[in-house]
Coordinates of C-alpha atoms and ligand atoms in Angstrom, one line a residue:
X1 CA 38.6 92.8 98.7
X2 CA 35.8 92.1 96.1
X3 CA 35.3 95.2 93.9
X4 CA 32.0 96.2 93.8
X5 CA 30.1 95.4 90.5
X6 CA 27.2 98.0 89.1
X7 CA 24.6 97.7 86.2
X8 CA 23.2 100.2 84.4
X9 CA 25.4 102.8 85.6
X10 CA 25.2 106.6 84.3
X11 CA 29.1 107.6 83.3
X12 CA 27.8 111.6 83.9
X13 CA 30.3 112.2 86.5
X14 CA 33.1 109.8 85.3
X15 CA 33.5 111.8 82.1
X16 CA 34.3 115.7 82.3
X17 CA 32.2 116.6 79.1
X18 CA 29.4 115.5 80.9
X19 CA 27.9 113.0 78.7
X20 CA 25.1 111.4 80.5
X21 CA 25.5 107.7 78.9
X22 CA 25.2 104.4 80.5
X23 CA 27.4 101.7 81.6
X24 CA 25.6 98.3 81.0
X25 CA 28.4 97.2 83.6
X26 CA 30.8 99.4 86.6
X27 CA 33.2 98.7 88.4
X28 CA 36.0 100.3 90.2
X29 CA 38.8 98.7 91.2
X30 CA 41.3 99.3 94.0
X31 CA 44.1 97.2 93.3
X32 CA 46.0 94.2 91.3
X33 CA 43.8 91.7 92.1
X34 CA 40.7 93.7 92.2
X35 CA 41.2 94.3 88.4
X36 CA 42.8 90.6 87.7
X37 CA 39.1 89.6 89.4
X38 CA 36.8 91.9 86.9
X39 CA 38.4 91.3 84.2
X40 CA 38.4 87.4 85.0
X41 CA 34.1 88.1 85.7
X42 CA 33.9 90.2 82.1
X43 CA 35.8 86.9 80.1
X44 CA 33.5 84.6 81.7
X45 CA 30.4 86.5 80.9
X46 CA 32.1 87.3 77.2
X47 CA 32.0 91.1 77.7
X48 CA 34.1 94.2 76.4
X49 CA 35.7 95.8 78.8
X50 CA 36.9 99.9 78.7
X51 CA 39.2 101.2 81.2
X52 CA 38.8 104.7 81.9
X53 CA 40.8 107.4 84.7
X54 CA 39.8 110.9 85.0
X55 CA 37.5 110.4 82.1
X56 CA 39.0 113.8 80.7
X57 CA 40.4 112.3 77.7
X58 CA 36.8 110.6 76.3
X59 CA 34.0 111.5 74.1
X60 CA 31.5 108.9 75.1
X61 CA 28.8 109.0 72.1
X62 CA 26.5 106.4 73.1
X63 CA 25.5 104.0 75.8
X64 CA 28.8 101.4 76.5
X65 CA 27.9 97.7 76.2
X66 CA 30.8 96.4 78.0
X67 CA 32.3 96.5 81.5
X68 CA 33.6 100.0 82.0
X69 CA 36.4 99.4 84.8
X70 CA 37.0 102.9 86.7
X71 CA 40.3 102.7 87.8
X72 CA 40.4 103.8 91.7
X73 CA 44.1 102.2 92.8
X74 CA 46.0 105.0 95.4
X75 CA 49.6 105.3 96.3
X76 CA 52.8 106.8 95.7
X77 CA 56.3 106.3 96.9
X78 CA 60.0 107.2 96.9
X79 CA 62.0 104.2 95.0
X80 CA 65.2 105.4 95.1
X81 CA 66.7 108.6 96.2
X82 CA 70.5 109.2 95.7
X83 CA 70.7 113.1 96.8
X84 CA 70.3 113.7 93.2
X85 CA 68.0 111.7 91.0
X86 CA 64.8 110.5 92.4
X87 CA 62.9 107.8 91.6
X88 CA 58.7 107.9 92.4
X89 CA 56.2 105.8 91.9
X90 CA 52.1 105.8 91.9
X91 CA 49.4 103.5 91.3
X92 CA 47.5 104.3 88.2
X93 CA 44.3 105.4 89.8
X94 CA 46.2 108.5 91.5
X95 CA 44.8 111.8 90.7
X96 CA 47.2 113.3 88.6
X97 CA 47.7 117.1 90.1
X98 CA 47.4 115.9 93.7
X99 CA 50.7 113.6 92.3
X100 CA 52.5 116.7 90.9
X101 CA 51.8 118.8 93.9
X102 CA 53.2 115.8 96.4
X103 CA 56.5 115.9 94.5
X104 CA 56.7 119.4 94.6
X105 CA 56.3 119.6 98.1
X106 CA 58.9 117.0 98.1
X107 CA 61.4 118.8 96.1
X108 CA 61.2 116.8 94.0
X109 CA 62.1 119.0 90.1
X110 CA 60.7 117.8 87.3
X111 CA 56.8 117.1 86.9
X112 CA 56.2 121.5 87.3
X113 CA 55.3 122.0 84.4
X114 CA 52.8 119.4 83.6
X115 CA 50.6 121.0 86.7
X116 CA 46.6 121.0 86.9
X117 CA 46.3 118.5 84.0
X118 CA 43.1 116.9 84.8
X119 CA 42.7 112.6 85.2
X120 CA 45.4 110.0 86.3
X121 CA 48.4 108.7 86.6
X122 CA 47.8 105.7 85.0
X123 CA 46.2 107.7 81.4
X124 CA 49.2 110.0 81.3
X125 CA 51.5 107.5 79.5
X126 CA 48.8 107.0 77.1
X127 CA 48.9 110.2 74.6
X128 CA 52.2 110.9 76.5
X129 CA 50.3 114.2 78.4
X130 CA 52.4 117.3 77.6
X131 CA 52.3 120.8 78.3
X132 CA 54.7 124.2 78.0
X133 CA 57.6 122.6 76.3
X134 CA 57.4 119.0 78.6
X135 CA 55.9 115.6 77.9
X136 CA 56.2 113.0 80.7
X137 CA 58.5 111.2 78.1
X138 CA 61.4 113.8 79.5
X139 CA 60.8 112.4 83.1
X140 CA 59.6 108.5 82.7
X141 CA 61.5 106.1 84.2
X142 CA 59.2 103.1 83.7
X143 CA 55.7 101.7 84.0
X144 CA 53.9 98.1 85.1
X145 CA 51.2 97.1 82.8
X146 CA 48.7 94.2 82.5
X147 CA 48.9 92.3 79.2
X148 CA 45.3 91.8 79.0
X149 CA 46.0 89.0 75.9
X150 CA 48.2 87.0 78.1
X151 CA 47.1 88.0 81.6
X152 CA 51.1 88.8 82.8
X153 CA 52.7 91.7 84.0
X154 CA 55.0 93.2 82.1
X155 CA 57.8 96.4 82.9
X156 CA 57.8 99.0 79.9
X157 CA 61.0 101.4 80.1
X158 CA 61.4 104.5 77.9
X159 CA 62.5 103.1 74.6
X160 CA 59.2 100.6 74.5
X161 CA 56.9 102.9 75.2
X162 CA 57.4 104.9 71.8
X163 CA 56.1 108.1 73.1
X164 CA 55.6 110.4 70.4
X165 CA 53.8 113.8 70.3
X166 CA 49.9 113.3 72.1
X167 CA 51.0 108.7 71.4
X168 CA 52.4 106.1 72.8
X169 CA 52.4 102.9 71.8
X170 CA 49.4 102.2 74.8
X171 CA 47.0 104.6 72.6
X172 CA 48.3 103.0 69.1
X173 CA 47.2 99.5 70.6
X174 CA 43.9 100.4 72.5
X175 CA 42.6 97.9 75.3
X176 CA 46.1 95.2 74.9
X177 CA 47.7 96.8 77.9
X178 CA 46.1 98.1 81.2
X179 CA 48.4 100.5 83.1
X180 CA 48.8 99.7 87.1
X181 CA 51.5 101.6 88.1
X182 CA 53.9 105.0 86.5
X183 CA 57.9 105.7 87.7
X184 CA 59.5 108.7 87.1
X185 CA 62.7 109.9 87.5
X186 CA 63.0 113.4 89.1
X187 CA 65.7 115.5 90.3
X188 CA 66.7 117.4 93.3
X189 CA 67.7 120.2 90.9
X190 CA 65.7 122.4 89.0
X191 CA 66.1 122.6 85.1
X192 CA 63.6 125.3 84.4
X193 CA 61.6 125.2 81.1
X194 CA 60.3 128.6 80.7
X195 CA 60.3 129.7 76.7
X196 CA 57.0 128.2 76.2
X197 CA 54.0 130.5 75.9
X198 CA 53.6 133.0 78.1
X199 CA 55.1 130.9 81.4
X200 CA 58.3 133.5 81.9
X201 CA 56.5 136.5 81.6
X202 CA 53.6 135.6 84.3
X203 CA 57.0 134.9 86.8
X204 CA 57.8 138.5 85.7
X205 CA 54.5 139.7 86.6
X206 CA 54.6 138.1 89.9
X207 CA 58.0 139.5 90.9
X208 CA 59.6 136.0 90.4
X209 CA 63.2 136.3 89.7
X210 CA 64.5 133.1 90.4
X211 CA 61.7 130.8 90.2
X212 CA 61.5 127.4 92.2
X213 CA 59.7 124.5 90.9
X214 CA 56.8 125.0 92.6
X215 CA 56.3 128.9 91.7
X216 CA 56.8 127.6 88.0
X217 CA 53.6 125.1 89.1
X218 CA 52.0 128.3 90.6
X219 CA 52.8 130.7 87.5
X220 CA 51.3 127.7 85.3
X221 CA 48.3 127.0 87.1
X222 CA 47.4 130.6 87.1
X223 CA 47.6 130.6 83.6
X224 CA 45.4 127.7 82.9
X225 CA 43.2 128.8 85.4
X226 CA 42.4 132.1 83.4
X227 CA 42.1 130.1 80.0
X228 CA 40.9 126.8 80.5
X229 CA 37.3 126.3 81.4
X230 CA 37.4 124.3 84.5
X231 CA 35.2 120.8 83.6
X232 CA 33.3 120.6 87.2
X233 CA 31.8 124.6 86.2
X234 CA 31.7 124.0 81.8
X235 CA 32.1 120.4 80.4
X236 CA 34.8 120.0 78.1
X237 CA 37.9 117.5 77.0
X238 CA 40.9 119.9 77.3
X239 CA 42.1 119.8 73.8
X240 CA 39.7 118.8 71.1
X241 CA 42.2 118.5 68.3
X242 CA 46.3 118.1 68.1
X243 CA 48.3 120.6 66.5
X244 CA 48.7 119.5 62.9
X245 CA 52.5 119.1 62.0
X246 CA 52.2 119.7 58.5
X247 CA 55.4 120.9 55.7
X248 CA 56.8 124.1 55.4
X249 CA 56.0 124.7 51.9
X250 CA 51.9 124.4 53.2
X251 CA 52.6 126.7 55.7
X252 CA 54.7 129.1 52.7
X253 CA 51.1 129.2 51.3
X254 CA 49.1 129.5 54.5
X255 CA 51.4 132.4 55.4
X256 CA 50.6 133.8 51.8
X257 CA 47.5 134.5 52.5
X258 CA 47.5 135.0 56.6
X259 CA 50.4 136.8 57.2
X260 CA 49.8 135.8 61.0
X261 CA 49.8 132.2 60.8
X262 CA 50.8 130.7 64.0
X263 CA 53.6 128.2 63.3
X264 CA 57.0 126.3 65.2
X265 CA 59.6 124.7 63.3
X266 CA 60.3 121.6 64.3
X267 CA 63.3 119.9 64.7
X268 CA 63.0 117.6 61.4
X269 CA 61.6 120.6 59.3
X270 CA 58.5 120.1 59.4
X271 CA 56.3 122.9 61.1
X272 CA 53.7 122.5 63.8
X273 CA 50.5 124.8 63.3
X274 CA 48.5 126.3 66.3
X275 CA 44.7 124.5 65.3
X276 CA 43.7 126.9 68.0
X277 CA 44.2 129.9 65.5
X278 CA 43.4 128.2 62.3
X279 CA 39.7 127.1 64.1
X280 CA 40.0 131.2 65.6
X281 CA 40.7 132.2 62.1
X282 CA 38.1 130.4 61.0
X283 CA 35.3 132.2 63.0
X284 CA 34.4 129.3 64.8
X285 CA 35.6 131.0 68.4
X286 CA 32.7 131.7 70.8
X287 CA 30.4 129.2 68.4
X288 CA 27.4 127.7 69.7
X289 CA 24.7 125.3 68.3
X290 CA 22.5 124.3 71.2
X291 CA 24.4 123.0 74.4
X292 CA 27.4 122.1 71.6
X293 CA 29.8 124.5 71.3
X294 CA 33.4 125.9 71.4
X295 CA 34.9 127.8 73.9
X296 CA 35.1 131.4 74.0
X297 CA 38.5 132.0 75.1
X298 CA 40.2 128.9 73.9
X299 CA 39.1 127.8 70.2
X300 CA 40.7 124.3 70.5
X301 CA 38.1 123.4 73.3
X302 CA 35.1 122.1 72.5
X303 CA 32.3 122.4 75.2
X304 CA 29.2 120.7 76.2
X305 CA 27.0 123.8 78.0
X306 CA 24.5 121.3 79.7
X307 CA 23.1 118.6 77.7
X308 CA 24.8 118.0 74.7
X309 CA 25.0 114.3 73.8
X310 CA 28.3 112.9 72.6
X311 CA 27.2 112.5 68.6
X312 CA 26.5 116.1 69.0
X313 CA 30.1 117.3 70.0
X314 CA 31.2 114.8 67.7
X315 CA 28.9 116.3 64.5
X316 CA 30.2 119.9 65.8
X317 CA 34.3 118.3 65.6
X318 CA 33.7 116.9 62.2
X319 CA 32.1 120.0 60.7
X320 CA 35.3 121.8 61.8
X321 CA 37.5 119.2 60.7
X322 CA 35.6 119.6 57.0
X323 CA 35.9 123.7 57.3
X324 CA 39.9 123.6 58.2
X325 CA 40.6 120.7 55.3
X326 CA 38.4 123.5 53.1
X327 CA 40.3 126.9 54.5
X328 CA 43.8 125.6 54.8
X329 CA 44.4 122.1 53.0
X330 CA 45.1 121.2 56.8
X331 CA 43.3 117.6 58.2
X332 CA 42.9 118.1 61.8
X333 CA 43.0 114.7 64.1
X334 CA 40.9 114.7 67.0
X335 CA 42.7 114.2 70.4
X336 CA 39.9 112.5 73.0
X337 CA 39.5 108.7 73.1
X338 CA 35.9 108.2 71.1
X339 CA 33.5 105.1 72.2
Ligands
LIG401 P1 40.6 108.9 80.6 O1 39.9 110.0 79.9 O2 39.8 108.2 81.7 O3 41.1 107.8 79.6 C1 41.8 108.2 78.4 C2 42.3 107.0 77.7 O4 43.2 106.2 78.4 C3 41.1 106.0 77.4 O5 41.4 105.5 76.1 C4 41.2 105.0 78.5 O6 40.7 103.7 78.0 C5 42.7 104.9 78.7 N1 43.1 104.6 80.1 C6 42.8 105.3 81.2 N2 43.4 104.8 82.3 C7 44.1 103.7 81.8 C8 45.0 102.7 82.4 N3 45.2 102.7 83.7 N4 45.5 101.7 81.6 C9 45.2 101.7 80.3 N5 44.5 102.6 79.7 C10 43.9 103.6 80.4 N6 46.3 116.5 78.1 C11 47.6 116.8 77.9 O7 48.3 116.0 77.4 N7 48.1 118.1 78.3 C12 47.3 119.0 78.8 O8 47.8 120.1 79.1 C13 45.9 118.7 79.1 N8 45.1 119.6 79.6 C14 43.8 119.3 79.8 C15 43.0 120.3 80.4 C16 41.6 120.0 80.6 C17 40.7 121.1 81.2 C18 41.1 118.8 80.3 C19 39.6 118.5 80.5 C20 41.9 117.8 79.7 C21 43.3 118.1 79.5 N9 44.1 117.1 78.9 C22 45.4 117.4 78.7 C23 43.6 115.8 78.5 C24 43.6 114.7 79.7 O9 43.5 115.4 80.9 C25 44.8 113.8 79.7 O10 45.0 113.2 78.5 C26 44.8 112.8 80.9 O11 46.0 112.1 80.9 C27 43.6 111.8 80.7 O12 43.6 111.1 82.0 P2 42.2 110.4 82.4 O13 42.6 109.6 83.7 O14 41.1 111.3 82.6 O15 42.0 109.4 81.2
LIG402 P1 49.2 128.4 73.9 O1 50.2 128.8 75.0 O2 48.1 129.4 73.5 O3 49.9 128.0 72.6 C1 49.2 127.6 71.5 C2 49.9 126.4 70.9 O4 51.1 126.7 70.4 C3 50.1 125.3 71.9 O5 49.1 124.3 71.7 C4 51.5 124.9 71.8 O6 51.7 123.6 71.3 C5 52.1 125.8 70.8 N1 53.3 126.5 71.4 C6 53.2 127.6 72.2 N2 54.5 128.0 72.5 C7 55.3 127.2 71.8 C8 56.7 127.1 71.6 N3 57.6 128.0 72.3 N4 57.2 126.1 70.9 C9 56.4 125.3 70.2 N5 55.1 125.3 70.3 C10 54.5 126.2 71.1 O7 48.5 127.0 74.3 P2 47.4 126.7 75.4 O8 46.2 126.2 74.7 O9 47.2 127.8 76.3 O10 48.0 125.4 76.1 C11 49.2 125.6 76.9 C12 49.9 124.2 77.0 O11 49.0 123.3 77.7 C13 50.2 123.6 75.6 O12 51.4 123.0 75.7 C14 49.0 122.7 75.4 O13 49.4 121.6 74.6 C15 48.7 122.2 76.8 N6 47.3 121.9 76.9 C16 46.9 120.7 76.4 C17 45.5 120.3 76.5 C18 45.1 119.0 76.0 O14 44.0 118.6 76.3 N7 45.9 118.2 75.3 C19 44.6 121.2 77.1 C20 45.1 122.4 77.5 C21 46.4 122.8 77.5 P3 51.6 122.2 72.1 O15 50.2 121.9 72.3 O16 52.2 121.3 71.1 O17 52.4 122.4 73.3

């Protein structure tokens, strides 16, 4: 099949802060030779190309002059099952929660707690998604990517991938590889991860002695339900910034002066800070300026109320980047992919 190909195309509902910006070239593609095909069309007419998912990792602050390829490939399938360890697969284009919930319902352990994280398959490798205590690194079995330098396929398994916290060597080397397909390696049995945030004591509250998988998912999506802002009602990125690892003798001085300081000790010393409560502590919580703003309830989420543009959520990140470096000697990074 021949995928179709757009001009002019407003990215409003392919990005979930809701930048209306334009496309000066679309189009989604299906499968292998669907993208081989549109990225063979963008060479020969010399253009850029951006691949994008879910568009919920993306702060789009101006019109793209380049071939945005929205990746649309569907599928998912057992590999290998041996009673034990179980080996999925799905195309890239797969809706990430719809992907968790299948291998739930398959009982298939593993994926829990990385539930109602918005975009695809294919984008999760790329800042190695995480969430309460799990990054897909802990369940990744593999991945098929395009070389888009050479034009061959090429198998990534764990150690290649150099997943690191919110990185992976995909977002350290942005455009070389397109991602077509994610494996994971799951399990029959249940390894709970509960200690993170408040994930045990919502089981509590629901009567949940010994959770399953799936009432983990449940307990977790009823948490995020409560303090995320859901893109389709309030645009936003998840995230805006990572959590700074910084040394404990910073934090020794931080703490000086906020005895509250949010902070877990890492395994190599170092300490990672909360940016949520150093950008809470820092009064910007609830702050609005125009349709810009940051969330009420959640102080690492930037928001776009209507019709913010991208350089305007961008302006609003760097002036809370300056304020933090001021308050706390602490440089925030910002998480989303900008173009
Ligand atoms: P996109 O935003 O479309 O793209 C992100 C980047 O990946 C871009 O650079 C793009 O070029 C590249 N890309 C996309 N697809 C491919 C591909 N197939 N091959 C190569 N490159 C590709 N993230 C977390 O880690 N944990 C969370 O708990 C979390 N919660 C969130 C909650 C909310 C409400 C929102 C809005 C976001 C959250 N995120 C979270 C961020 C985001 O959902 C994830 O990073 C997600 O994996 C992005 O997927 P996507 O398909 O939307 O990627
Ligand atoms: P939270 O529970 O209020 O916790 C605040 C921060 O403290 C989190 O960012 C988390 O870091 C850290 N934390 C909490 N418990 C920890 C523990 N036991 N050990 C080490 N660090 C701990 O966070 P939240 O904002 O509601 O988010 C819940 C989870 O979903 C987090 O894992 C968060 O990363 C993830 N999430 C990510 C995005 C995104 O866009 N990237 C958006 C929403 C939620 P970590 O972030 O390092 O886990």
């Amino acid at each position: 099949m021949t995928a179709l190909w757009q001009e002019q195309v407003s990215l409003k509902p392919f990005n979930t802060f809701g930048i209306d910006v334009k496309a000066r070239h679309f189009s989604q593609v299906h499968d292998d030779d669907e993208v081989r095909e549109a990225l063979a069309q963008a060479q020969q007419r010399g253009l850029p190309v951006l691949v994008i998912g879910g568009g919920s990792n993306l702060l789009l602050t101006g019109d793209i002059d380049a071939l945005v390829l929205h990746m649309a490939s569907r599928g998912r399938r057992v590999l290998s099952d041996d009673g034990e360890r179980v080996v999925v697969e799905a195309e890239a284009g797969e809706p990430w929660h719809p992907f968790v919930q299948w291998t739930l319902a398959q009982g298939f352990c593993g994926l829990e707690n990385l539930s109602l994280i918005p975009g695809t398959v294919g984008a999760a490798p790329m800042q190695n998604v995480g969430a309460y205590g799990v990054e897909i690194k802990h369940v990744f079995a593999g991945l098929t990517a395009l070389d888009r330098q050479t034009g061959e396929l090429r198998d990534f398994g764990l150690e290649e991938c150099a997943f690191g916290y919110r990185d992976s060597l995909f977002k350290r080397n942005p455009g070389r590889w397109l991602i077509l397909r994610v494996r994971f390696a799951l399990s029959h049995t249940l390894q709970a991860h509960l200690d993170y945030g408040p994930v045990r004591q919502r089981l509590v509250e629901q009567g949940v002695e010994q959770p399953s998988a799936q009432a983990i998912s449940d307990a977790i999506c009823s948490i995020r339900r409560e303090k995320l802002p859901d893109p389709a009602e309030l645009g936003n990125a998840g995230s805006f910034f990572k959590n700074p690892v910084v040394s404990a003798e910073l934090v020794e001085g931080i703490r000086g002066r906020f005895p509250g300081v949010v902070a877990y000790l890492q395994a190599d010393g170092q300490v990672k800070l909360a940016a949520g409560w150093l950008i809470e502590q820092a009064g910007w919580k609830g702050y609005r300026d125009g349709d810009a703003g940051v969330h009420r309830l959640q102080s690492l989420v930037l928001v776009n109320y209507g019709q913010a543009s991208g350089a305007q959520l961008h302006d609003l990140a760097r002036r809370i980047q300056a304020d933090i470096r001021e308050r706390f000697g602490v440089e925030l990074e910002m998480e989303p992919n900008l173009y």
